[in-house]
Short mmCIF file of C-alpha atoms in Angstrom, two decimals:
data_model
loop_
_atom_site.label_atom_id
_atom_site.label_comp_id
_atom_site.label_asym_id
_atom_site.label_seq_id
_atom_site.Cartn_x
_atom_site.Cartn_y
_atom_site.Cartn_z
CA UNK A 260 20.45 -39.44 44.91
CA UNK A 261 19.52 -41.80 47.24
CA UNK A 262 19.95 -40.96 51.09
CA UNK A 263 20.44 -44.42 52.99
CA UNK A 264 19.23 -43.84 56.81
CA UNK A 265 22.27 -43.83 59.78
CA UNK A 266 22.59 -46.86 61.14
CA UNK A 267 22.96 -47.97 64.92
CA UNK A 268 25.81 -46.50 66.69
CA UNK A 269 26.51 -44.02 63.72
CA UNK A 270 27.55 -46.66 61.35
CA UNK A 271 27.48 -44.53 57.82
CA UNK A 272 26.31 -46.40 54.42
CA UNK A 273 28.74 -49.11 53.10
CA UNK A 274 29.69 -46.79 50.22
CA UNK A 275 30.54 -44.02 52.53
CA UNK A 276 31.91 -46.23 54.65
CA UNK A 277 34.42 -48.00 51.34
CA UNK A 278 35.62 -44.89 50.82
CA UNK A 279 36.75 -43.59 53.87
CA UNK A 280 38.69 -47.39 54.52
CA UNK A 281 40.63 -46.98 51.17
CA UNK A 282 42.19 -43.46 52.36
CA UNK A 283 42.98 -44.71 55.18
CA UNK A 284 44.30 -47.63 53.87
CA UNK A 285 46.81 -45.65 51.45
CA UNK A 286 47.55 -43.56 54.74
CA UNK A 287 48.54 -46.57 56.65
CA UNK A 288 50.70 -48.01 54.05
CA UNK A 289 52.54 -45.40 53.51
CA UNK A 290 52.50 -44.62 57.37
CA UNK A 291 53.89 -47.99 58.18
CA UNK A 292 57.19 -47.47 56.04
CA UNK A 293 58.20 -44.93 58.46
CA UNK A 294 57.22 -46.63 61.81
CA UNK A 295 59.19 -49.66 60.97
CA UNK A 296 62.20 -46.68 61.37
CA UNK A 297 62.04 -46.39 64.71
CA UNK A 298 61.14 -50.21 65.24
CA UNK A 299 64.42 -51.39 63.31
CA UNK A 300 66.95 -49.16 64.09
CA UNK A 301 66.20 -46.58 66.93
CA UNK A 302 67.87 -48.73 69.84
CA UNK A 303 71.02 -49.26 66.91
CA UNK A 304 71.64 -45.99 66.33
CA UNK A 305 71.21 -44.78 70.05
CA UNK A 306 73.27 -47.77 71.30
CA UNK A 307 76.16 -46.36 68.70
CA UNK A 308 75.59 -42.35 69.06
CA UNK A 309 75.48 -43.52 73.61
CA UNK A 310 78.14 -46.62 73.53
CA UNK A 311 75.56 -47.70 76.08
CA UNK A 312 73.79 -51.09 76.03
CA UNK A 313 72.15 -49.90 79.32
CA UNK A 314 70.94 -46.86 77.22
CA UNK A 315 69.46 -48.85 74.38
CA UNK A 316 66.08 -48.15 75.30
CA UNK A 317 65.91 -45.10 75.53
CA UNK A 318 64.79 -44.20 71.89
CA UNK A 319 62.23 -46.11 72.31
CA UNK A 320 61.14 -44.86 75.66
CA UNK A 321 61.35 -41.46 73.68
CA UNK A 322 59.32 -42.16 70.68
CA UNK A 323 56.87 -43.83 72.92
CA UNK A 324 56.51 -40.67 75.24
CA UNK A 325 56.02 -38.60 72.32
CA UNK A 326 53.43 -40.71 70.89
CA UNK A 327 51.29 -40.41 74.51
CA UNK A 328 51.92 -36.67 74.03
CA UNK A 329 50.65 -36.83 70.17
CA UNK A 330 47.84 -38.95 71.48
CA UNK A 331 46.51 -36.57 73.79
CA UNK A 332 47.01 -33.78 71.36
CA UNK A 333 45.52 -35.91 68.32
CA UNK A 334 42.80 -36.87 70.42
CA UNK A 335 41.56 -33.44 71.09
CA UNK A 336 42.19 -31.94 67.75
CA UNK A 337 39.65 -34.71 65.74
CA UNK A 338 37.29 -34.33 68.82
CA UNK A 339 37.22 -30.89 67.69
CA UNK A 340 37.91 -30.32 64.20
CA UNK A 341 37.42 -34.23 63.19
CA UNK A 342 39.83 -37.08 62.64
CA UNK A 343 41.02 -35.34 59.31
CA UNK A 344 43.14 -32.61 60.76
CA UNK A 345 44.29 -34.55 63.52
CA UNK A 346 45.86 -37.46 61.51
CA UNK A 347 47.49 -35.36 58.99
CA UNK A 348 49.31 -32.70 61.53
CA UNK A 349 50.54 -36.01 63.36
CA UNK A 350 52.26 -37.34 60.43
CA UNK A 351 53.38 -33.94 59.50
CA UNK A 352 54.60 -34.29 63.10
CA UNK A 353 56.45 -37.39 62.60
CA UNK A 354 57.79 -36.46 59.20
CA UNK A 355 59.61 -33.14 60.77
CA UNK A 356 61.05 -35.99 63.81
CA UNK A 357 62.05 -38.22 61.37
CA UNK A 358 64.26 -35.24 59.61
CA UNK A 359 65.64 -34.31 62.96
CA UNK A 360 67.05 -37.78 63.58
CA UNK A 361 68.62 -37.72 60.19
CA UNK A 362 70.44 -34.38 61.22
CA UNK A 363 71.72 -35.79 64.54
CA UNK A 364 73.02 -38.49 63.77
CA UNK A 365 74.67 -36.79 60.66
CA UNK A 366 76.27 -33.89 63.13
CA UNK A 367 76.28 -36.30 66.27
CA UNK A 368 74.47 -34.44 68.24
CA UNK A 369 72.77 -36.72 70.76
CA UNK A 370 70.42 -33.82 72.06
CA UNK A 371 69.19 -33.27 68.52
CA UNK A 372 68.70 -36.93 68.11
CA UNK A 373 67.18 -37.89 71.14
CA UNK A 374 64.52 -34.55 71.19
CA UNK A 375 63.72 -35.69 67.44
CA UNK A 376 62.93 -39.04 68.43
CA UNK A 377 60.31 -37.95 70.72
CA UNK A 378 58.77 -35.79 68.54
CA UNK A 379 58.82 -38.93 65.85
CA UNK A 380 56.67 -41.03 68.21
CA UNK A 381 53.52 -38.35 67.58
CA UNK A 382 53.94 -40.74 64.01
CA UNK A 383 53.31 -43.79 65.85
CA UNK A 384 50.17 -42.36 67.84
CA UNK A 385 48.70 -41.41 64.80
CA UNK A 386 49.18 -44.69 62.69
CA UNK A 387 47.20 -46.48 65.74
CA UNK A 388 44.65 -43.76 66.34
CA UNK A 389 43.78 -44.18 62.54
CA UNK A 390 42.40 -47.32 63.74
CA UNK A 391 39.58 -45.77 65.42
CA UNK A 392 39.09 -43.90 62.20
CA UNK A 393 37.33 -46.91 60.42
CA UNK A 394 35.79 -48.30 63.76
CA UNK A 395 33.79 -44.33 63.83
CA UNK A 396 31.32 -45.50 60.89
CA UNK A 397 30.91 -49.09 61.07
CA UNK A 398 28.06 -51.58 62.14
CA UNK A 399 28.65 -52.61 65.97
CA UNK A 400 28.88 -56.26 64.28
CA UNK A 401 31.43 -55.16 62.07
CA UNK A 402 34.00 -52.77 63.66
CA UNK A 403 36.48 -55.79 64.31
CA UNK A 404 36.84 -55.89 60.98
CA UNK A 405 36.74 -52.28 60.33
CA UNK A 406 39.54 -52.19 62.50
CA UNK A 407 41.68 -54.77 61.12
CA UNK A 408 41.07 -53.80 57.41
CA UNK A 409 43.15 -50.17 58.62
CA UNK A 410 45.24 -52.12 60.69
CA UNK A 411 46.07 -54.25 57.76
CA UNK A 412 47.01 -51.72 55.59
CA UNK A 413 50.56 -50.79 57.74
CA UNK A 414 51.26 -53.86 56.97
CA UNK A 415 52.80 -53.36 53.51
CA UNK A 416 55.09 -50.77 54.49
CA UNK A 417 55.97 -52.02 57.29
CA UNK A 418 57.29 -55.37 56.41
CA UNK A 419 59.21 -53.64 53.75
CA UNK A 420 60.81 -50.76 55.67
CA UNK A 421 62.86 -53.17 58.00
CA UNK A 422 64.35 -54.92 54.68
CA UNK A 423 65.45 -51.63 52.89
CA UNK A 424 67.86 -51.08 55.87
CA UNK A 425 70.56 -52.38 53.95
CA UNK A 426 69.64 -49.63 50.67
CA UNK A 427 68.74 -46.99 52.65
CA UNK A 428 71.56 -47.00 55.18
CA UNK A 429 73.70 -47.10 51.59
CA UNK A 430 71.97 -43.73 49.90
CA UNK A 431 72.69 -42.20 53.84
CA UNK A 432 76.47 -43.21 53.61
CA UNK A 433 76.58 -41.57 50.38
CA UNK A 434 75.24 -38.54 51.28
CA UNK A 435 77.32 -38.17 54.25
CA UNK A 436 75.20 -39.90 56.92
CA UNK A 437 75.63 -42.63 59.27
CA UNK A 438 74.29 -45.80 57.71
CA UNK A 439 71.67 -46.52 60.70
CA UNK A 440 70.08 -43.01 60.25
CA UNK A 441 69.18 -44.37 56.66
CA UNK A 442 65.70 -45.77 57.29
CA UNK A 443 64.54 -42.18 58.43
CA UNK A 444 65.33 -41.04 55.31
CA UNK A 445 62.79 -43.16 54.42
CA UNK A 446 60.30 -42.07 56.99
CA UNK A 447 60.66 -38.41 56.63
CA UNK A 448 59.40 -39.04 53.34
CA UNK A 449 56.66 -41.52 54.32
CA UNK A 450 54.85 -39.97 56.93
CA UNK A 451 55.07 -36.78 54.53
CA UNK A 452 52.89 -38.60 51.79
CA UNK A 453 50.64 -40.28 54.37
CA UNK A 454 49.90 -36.81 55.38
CA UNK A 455 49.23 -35.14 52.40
CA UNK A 456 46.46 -38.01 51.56
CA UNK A 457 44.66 -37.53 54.71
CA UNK A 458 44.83 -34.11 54.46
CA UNK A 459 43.54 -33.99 50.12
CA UNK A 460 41.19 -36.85 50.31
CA UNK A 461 40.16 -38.37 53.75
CA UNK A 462 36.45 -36.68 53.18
CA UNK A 463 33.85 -36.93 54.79
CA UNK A 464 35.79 -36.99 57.97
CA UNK A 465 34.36 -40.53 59.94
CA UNK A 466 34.14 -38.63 63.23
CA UNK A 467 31.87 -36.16 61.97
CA UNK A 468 29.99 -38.22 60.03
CA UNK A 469 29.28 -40.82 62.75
CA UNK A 470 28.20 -37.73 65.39
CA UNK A 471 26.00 -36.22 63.06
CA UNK A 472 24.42 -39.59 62.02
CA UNK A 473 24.17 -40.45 65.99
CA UNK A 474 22.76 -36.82 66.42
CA UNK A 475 19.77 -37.42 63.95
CA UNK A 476 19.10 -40.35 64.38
CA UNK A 477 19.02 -40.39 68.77
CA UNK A 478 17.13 -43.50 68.99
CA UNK A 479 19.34 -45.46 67.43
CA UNK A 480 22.69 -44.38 69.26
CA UNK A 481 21.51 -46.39 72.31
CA UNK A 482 20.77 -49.92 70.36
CA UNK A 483 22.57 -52.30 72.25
CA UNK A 484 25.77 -54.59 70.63
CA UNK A 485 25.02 -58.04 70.99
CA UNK A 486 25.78 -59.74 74.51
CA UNK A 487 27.63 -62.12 72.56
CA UNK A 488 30.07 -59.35 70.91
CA UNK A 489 30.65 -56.91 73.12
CA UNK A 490 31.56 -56.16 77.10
CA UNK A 491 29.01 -53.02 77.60
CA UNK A 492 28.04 -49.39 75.84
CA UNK A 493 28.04 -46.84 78.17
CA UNK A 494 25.97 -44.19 78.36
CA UNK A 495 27.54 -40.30 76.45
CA UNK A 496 26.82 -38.63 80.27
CA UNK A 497 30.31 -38.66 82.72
CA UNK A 498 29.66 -40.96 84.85
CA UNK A 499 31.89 -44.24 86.11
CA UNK A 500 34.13 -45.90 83.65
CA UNK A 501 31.95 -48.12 81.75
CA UNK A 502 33.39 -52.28 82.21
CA UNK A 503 34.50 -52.35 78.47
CA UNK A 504 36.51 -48.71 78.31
CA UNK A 505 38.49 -50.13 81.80
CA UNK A 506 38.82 -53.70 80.14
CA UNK A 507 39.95 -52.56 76.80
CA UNK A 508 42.20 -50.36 78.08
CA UNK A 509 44.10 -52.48 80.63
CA UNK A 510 44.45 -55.49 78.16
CA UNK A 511 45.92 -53.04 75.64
CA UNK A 512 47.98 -51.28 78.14
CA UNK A 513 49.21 -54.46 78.97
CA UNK A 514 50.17 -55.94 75.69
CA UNK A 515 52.28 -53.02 74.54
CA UNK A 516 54.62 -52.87 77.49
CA UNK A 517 55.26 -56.21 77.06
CA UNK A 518 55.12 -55.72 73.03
CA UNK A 519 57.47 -53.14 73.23
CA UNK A 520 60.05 -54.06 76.06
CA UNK A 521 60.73 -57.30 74.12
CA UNK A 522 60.80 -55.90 70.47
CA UNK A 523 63.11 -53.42 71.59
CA UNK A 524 66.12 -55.33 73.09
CA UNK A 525 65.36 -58.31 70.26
CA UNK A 526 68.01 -56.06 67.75
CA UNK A 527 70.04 -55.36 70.80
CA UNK A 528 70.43 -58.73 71.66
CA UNK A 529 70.87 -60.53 67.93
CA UNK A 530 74.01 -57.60 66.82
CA UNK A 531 75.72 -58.72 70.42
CA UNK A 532 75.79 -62.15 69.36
CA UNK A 533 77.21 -62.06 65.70
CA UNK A 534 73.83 -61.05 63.78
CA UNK A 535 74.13 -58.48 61.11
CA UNK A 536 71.78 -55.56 61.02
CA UNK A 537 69.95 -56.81 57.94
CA UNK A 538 69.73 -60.01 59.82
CA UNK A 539 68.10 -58.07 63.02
CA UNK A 540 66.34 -56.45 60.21
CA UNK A 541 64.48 -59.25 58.84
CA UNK A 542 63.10 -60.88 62.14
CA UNK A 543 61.94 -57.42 62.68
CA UNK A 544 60.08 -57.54 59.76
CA UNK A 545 58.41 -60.60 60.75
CA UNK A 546 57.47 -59.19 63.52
CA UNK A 547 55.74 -56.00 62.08
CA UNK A 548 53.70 -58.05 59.29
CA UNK A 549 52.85 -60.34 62.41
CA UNK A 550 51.38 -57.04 64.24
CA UNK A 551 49.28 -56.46 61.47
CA UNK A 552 48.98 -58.89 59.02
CA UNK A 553 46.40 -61.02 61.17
CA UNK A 554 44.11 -58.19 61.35
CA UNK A 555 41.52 -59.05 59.52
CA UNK A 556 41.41 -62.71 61.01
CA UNK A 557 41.32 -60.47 64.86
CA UNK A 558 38.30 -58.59 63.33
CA UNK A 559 36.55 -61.25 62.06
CA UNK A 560 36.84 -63.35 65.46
CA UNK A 561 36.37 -60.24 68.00
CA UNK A 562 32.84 -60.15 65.70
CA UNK A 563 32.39 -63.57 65.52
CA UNK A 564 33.03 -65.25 68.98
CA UNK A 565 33.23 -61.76 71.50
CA UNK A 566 36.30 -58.84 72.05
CA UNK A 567 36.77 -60.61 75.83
CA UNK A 568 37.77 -64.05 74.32
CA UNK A 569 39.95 -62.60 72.23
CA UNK A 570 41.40 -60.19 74.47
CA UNK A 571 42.12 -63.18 76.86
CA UNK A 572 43.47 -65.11 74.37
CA UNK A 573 45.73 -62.44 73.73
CA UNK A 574 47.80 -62.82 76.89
CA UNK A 575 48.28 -66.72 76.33
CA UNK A 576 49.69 -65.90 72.75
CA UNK A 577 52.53 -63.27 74.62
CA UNK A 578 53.43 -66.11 77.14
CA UNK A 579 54.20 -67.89 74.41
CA UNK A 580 56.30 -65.75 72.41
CA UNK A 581 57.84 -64.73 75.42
CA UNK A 582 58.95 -68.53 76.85
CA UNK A 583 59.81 -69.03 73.36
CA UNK A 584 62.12 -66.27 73.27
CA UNK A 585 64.01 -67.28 76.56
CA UNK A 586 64.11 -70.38 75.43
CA UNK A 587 66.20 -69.51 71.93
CA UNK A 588 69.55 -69.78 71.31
CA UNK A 589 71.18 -66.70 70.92
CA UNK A 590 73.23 -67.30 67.39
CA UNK A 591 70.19 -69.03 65.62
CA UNK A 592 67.43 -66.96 64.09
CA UNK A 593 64.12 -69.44 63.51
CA UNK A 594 63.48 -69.36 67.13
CA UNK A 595 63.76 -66.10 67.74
CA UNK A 596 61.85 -65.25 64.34
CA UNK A 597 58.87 -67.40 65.56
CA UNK A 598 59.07 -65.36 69.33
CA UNK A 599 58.71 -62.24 67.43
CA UNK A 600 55.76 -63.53 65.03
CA UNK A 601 54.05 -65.11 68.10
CA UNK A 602 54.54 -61.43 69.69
CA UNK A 603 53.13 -59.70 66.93
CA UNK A 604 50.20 -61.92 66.57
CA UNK A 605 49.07 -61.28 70.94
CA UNK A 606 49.43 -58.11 70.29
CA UNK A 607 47.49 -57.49 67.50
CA UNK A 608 44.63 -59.75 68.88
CA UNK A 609 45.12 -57.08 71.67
CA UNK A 610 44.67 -54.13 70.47
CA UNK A 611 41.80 -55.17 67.78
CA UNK A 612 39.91 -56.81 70.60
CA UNK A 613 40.63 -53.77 73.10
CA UNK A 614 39.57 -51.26 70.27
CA UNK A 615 36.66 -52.49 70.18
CA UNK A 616 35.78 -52.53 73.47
CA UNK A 617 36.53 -48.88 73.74
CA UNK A 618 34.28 -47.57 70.83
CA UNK A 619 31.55 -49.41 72.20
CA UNK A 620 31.87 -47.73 75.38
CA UNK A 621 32.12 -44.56 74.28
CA UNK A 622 29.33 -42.56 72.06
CA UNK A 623 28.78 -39.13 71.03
CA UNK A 624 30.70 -36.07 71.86
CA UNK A 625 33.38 -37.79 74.06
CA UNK A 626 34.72 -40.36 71.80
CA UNK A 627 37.65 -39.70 70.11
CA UNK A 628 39.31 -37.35 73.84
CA UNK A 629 38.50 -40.87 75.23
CA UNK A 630 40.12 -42.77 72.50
CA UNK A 631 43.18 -39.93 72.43
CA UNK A 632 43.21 -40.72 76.34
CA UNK A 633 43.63 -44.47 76.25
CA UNK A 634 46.55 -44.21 74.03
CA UNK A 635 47.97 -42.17 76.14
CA UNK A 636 48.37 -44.85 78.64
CA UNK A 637 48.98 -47.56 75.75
CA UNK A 638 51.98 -44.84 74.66
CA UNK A 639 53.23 -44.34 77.65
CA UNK A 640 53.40 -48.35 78.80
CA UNK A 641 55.54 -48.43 75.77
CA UNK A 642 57.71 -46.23 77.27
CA UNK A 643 58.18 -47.52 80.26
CA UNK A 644 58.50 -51.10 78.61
CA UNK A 645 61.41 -50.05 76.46
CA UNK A 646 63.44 -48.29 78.62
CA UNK A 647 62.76 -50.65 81.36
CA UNK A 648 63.80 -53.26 78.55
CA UNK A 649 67.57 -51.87 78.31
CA UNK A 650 68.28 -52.27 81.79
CA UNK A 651 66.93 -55.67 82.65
CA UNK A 652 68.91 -56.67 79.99
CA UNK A 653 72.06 -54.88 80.81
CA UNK A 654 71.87 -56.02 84.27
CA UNK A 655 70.33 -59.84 83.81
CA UNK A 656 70.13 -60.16 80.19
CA UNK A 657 67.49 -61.06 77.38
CA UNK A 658 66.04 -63.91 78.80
CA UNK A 659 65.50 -62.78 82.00
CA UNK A 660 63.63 -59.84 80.16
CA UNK A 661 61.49 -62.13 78.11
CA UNK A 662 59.84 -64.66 80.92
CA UNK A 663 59.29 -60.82 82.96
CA UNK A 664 57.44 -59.87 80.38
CA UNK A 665 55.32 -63.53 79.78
CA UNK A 666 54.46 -63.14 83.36
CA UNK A 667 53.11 -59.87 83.43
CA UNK A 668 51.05 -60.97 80.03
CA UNK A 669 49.97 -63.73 81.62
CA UNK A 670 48.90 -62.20 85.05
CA UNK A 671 47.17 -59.27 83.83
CA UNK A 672 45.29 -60.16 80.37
CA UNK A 673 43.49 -63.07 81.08
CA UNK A 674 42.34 -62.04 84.32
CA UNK A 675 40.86 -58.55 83.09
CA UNK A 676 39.48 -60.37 80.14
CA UNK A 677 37.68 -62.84 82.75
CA UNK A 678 36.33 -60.00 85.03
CA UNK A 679 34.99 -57.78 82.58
CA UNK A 680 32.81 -60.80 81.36
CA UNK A 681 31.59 -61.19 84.54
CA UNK A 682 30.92 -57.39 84.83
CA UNK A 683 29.07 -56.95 81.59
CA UNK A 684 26.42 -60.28 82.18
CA UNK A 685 22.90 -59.40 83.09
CA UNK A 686 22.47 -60.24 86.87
CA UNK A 687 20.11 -63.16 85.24
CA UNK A 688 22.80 -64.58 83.21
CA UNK A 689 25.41 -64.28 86.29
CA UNK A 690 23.28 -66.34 89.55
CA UNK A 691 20.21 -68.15 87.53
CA UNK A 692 20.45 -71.69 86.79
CA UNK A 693 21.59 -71.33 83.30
CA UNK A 694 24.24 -68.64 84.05
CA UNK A 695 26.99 -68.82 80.95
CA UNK A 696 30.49 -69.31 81.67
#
């Protein structure tokens, strides 16, 4: 047998390297089915269980705290026992969440719902910590595309988990259920599978394969990523955040707040003006497939052209989708279909472009409790973005939410992107005569 050398950074050989991506891809199909759950119908079925409008957001506040809580937890599990372990017990997580919503709603028990939910988000954490995953044993030059390719994959189940609202909330009525409980039926089921594939076939683990490739092969850990392609790699010592870890992490940060705080009240908002659920359903959908579908496109250009022009051209494409959703009229549905796509598509430039930043920052041992830790922030800015959501609507209504959020896209993103290009140039490249702008 033929033993190819470890590559720069840890990459593993492109064999190695095929089979880990098609787990994961499997995983994140299946894992997607059950997000969309949460996505679709979690402000629904709260709004109904509460009769609160104001209270709307609070599922997704929930799911989002328990996803910073699964991220630290996942985090520190792979850095221990690899990313194998860690990813399955978080969808085994989010499968037992997903069966506790179904039981609350069934015997109304808001407590029961409302704890379940936050145990459900540890689902969410682990379909975007899977990302990292397939960033652990690729090229430098290629982990955009790494990265989308397991991005991509949720995209199949979650496009079609916000259409089988309508069946699902049918089998739930049958069985005794409220019909808005239906879809984590599904999920309970979902995240079940997605576990069990991790947990049979996700082997060699990436994490473990990268550190022990980095470990014998020392000199090439430090090769640098192309100026071009990348803010910085820091050094595996503690020592000051490294430009691309604090970049990467405020421009994702950043674009899930205002991700989430928009998504969330976007069902809300259609149902109170004559929409049908399968109607808030669909542009959901759209939205989902527009969160992951461009992935591979993200990849290819964070490789191609640089993670800090994409990250900054991240925050124009929320403006966007955020003016556009002020702008639509509340009783059509193209409008606020494209605001959703458009929303989807900044974040997913986002969070390919701030991933990454982050792996090339961080080498060696403390990788994935760094990569745990900044999705702990990106969890928890989800939380405070959707229940923040419920209340600026309830008090000054969608619009007013969406050009809040634009602004905040617009103020932060680019201006991070900006400065952590000017951080990462060689003093030469900054104040000579041919300095690059």
């Amino acid at each position: 047998m033929t033993v190819t050398a470890p590559r720069a950074g840890g990459a593993a050989p492109p064999d190695v390297l095929r089979r880990v991506l098609t787990v994961l891809v499997v995983s994140q199909t299946l894992g997607g089915a059950g997000m969309a759950a949460g996505i679709t119908v979690g402000a629904l079925l709260a709004e109904d269980l509460l009769g609160s409008t104001g209270l709307a957001g609070l599922p997704t506040a929930l799911f989002t705290g328990g996803a910073a809580l699964g991220a630290a937890a996942i985090g520190r599990i792979s850095q221990r026992h690899g990313r194998r372990p860690g990813l399955a017990l978080g969808h085994g997580a989010a499968a037992l969440g997903s069966a506790g919503v179904v039981a609350g709603a069934a015997w109304q028990w808001a407590w029961l719902l409302l704890a379940s939910l936050f145990v459900y988000g540890a689902g969410t954490a682990t379909g975007l910590l899977a990302r990292y995953a397939g960033a652990d044993i690729a090229p430098p030059e290629r982990r955009g595309r790494a990265t989308g390719t397991v991005l991509l994959a949720t995209t199949l189940g979650a496009v079609i988990g916000p259409n089988l609202v309508g069946p699902t909330g049918a089998v739930a009525h049958a069985w005794g259920i409220p019909r808005l409980a239906g879809p984590f039926l599904l999920a309970a089921v979902a995240y079940s599978a997605a576990g069990l594939v991790l947990w049979g076939w996700l082997r060699p683990d990436p994490l473990m394969l990268a550190r022990t490739a980095q470990e014998t092969a020392p000199d090439l850990e430090s090769a640098p990523v192309p100026a071009q392609r990348s803010a910085t790699v820091s050094p595996t010592a503690p020592g000051p955040p490294a430009p691309g870890l604090v970049t990467g992490a405020t421009v994702m940060i950043t674009a899930q707040l205002v991700m989430i705080a928009l998504m969330t009240m976007t069902p809300v908002h259609m149902t109170g003006h004559g929409h049908g659920t399968q109607a808030a359903g669909f542009v959901i959908a759209l939205h989902v497939g527009a969160m992951f579908l461009p992935s591979p496109l993200s990849g290819l250009l964070v490789d191609r052209i640089g993670r800090l022009p994409v990250a900054a051209a991240s925050g124009a494409v929320l403006l966007a989708a955020c003016l556009v959703a002020a702008l639509a009229p509340p009783d059509g549905m193209v409008l606020l279909s494209c605001a959703l796509v458009l929303l989807g598509v900044g974040w997913n430039l986002a969070l390919v472009s701030g991933t990454a930043l982050i792996t090339d920052a961080v080498q060696g041992e403390r990788r994935a409790s760094v990569q745990g830790l900044v999705d702990v922030g990106v969890s928890l800015a989800g939380a405070t973005g959707g229940m923040a959501s419920g209340l600026v609507v309830a008090g000054g209504g969608y619009p007013l939410l969406a050009v809040a959020a634009g602004t905040l896209a617009l103020a932060v993103i680019p201006l991070v992107a900006l400065r952590g290009a000017a951080r990462s140039r060689p003093p030469a490249d900054r104040d000579g005569p041919h300095a690059r702008g």
